[in-house]
Tab-separated table of C-alpha atoms and ligand atoms in Angstrom:
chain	number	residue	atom	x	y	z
A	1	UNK	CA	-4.567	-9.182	30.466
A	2	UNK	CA	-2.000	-7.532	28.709
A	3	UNK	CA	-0.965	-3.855	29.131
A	4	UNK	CA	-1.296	-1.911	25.890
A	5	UNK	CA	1.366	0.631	24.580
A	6	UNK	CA	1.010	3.846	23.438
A	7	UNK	CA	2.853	4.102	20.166
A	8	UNK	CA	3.556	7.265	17.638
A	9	UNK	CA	3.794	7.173	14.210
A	10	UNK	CA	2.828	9.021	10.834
A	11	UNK	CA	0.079	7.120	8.819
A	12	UNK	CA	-0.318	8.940	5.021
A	13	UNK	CA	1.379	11.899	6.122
A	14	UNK	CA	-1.237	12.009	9.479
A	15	UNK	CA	0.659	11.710	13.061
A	16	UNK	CA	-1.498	8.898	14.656
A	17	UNK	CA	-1.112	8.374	18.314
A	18	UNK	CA	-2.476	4.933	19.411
A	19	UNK	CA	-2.581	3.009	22.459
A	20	UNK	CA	-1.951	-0.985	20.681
A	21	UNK	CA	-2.071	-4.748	22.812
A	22	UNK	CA	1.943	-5.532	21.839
A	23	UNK	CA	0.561	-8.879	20.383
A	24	UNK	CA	-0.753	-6.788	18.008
A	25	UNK	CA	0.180	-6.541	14.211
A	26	UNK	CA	0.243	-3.522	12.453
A	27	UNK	CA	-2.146	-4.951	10.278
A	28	UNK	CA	-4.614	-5.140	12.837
A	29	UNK	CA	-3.815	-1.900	14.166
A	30	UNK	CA	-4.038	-0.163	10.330
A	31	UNK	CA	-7.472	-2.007	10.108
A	32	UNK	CA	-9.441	-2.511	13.350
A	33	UNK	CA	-7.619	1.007	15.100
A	34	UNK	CA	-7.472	3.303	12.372
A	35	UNK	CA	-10.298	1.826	10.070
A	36	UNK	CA	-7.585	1.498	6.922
A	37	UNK	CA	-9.002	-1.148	5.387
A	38	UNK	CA	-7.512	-0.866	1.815
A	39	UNK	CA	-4.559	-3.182	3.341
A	40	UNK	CA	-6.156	-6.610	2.924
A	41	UNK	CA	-5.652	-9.582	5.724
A	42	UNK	CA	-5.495	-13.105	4.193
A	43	UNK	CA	-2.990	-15.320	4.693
A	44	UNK	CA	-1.778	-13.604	7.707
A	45	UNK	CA	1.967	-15.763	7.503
A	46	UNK	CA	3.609	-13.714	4.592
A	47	UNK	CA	2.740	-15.435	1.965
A	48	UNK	CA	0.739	-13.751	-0.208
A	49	UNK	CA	1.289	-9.914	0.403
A	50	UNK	CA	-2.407	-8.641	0.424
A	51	UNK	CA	-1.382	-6.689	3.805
A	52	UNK	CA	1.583	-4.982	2.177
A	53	UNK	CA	2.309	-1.379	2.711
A	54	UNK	CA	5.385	0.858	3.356
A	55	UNK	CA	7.316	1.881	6.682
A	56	UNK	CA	9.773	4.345	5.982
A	57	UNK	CA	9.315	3.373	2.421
A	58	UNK	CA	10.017	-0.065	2.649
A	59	UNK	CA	7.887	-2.617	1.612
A	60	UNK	CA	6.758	-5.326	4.243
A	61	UNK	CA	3.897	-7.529	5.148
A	62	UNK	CA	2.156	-5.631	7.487
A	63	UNK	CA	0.686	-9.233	9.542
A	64	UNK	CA	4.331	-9.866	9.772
A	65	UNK	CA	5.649	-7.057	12.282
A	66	UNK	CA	4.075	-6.116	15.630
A	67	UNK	CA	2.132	-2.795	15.658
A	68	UNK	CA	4.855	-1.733	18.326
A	69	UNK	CA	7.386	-2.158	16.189
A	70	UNK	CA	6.073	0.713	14.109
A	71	UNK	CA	6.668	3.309	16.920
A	72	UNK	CA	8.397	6.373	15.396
A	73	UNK	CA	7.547	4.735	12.130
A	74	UNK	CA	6.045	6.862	9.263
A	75	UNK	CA	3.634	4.235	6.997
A	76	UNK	CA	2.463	4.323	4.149
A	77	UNK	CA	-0.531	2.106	3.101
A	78	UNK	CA	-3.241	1.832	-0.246
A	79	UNK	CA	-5.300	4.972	0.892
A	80	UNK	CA	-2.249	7.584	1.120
A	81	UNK	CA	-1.201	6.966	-2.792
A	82	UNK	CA	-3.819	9.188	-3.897
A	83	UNK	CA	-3.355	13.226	-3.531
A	84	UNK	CA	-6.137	15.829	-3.507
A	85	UNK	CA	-8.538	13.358	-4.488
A	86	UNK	CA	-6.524	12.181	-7.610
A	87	UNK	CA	-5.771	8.857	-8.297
A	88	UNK	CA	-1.780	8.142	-8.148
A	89	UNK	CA	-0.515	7.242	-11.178
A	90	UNK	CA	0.187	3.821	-10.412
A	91	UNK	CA	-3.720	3.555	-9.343
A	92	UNK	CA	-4.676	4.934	-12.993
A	93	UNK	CA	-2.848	2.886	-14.449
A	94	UNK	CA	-3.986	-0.183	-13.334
A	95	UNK	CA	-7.943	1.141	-14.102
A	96	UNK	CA	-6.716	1.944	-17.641
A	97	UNK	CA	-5.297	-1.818	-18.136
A	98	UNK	CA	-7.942	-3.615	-16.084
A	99	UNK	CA	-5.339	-4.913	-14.121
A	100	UNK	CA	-8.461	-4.902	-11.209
A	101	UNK	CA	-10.358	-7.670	-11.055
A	102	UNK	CA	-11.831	-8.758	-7.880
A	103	UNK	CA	-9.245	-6.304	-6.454
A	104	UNK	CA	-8.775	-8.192	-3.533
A	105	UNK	CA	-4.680	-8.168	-4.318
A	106	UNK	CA	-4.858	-4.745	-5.516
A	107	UNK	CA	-3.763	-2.679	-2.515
A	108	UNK	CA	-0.952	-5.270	-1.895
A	109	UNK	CA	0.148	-4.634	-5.616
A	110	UNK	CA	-0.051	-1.308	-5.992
A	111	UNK	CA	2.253	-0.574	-2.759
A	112	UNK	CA	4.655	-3.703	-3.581
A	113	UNK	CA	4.475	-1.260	-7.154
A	114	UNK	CA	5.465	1.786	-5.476
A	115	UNK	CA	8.250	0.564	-3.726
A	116	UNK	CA	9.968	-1.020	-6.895
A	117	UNK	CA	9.157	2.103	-8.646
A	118	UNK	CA	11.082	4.305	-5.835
A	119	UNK	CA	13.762	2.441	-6.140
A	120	UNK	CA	13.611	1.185	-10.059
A	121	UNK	CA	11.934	4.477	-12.295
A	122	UNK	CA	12.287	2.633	-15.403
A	123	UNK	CA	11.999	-1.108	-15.043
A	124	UNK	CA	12.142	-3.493	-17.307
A	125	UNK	CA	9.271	-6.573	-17.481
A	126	UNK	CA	12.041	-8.642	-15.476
A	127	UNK	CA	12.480	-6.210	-12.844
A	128	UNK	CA	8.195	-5.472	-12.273
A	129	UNK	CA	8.207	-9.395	-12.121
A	130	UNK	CA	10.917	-9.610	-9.492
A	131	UNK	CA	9.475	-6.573	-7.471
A	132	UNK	CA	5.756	-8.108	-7.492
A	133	UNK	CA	6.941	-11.519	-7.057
A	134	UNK	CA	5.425	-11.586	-3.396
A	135	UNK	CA	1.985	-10.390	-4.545
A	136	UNK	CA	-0.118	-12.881	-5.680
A	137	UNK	CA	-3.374	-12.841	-7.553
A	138	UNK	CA	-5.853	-15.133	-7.326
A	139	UNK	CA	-7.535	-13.802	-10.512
A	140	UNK	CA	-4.185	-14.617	-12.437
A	141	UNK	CA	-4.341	-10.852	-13.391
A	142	UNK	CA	-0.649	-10.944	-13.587
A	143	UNK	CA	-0.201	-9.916	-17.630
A	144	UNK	CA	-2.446	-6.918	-16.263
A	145	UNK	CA	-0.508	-5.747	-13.622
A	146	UNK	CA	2.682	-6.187	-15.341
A	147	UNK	CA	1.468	-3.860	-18.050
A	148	UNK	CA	-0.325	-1.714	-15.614
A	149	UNK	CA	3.205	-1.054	-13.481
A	150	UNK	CA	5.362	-0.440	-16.831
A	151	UNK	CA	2.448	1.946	-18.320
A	152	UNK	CA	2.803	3.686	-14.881
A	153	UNK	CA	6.441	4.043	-15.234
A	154	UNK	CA	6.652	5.441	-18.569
A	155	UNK	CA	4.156	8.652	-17.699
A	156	UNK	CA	4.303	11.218	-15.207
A	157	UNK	CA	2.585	11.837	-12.237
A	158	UNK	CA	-1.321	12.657	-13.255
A	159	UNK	CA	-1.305	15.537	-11.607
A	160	UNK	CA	0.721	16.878	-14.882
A	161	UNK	CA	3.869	17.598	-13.428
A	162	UNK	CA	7.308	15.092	-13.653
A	163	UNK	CA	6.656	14.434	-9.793
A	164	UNK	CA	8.332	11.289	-8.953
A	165	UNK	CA	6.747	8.601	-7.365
A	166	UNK	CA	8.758	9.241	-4.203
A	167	UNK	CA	7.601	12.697	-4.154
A	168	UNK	CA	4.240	11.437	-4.880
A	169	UNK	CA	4.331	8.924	-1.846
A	170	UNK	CA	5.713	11.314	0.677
A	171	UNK	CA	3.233	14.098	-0.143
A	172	UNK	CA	0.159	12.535	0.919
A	173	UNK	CA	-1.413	14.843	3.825
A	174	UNK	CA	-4.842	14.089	3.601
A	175	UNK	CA	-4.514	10.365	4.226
A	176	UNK	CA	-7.586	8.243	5.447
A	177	UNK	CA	-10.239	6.568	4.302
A	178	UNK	CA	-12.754	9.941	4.302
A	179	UNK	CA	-10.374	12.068	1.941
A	180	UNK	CA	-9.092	9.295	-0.169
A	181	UNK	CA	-10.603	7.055	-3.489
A	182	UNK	CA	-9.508	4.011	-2.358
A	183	UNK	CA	-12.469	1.917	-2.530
A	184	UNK	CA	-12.414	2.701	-6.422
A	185	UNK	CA	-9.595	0.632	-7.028
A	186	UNK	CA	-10.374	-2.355	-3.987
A	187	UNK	CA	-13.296	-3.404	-1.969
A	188	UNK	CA	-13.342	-2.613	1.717
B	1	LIG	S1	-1.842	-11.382	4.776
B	1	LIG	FE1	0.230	-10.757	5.059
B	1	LIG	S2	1.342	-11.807	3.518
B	1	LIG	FE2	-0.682	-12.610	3.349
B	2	LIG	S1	-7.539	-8.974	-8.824
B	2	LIG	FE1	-8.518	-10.622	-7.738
B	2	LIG	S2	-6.915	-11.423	-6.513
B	2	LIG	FE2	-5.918	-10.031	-7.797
């Protein structure tokens, strides 16, 4: 039997201190550990991006990197976009375009979304395609989503102010699955 690790790292703003088997994903550790199930497991071999979420805002497939090498790590997954129990803006915007339809892909999409947006404000339809190109949809929502991510780019933050979406991202205290709305945008 394997020795587990003890590991430290900041989930949605929340310091998390876990004890993880180092064959261990963090997708398994987000989902079975913490109970974060807004970051879907599917393909489990990078293909498809349903586990995608951020470490120190990058984007990555979470069934891709070992839970141990998140130590120190501060991630950022589906259930930290919303703030105070509103809906980020990227989140909103995909309700308002019915990008969500089985919403299996959602979670992946909306943090492969948040990353491009970080980095990209303004895209153009090029540039959402390229930054959701590992996110697939099985519902072939992909008109939706477009939409959805250049709709979210063009307004400000919901909660009224210009906030960026960085700014959004990083302020994200209340975190898990109790405090966030998660499961209106994604089943569980
Ligand atoms: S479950 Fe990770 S890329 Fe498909
Ligand atoms: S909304 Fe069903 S897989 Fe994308």
């Amino acid at each position: 039997m394997t020795a587990s690790r003890r590991i430290d790292l900041t989930v949605n703003g929340r310091a998390r201190s876990i004890d993880v088997a180092p064959h261990h994903t963090l997708l398994e550790v987000l989902r079975d550990d913490l109970g974060l199930t807004g970051t879907k497991e599917c393909c489990l071999v990078g293909e498809c991006g349903a586990c995608t979420v951020l470490v120190d805002d990058v984007s990555l497939d979470s069934c891709l990197m070992f839970a141990v090498e998140a130590d120190g790590s501060s991630v950022t997954t589906v259930e930290g976009l919303a703030t105070d129990g509103r809906l980020h803006r990227l989140q909103q915007a995909f309700l308002d375009t019915g990008a969500v339809q089985c919403g299996f892909c959602i979670p992946g999409q909306l943090i492969a979304a948040q990353a491009l947006l970080a980095d990209t404000p303004h895209p153009s339809r090029a540039q959402v395609e390229d930054g959701l190109a590992g996110n697939l949809c099985r519902c072939a929502g992909y008109e939706q989503i477009i939409e959805a991510v250049l709709a979210a780019a063009s307004v400000t933050d919901r909660t009224g102010a210009s906030a960026t979406i960085d700014a959004a991202a990083r302020t994200a205290p209340t975190g898990d699955r109790a405090s966030t709305p998660d499961a209106q945008v994604a089943p569980q």
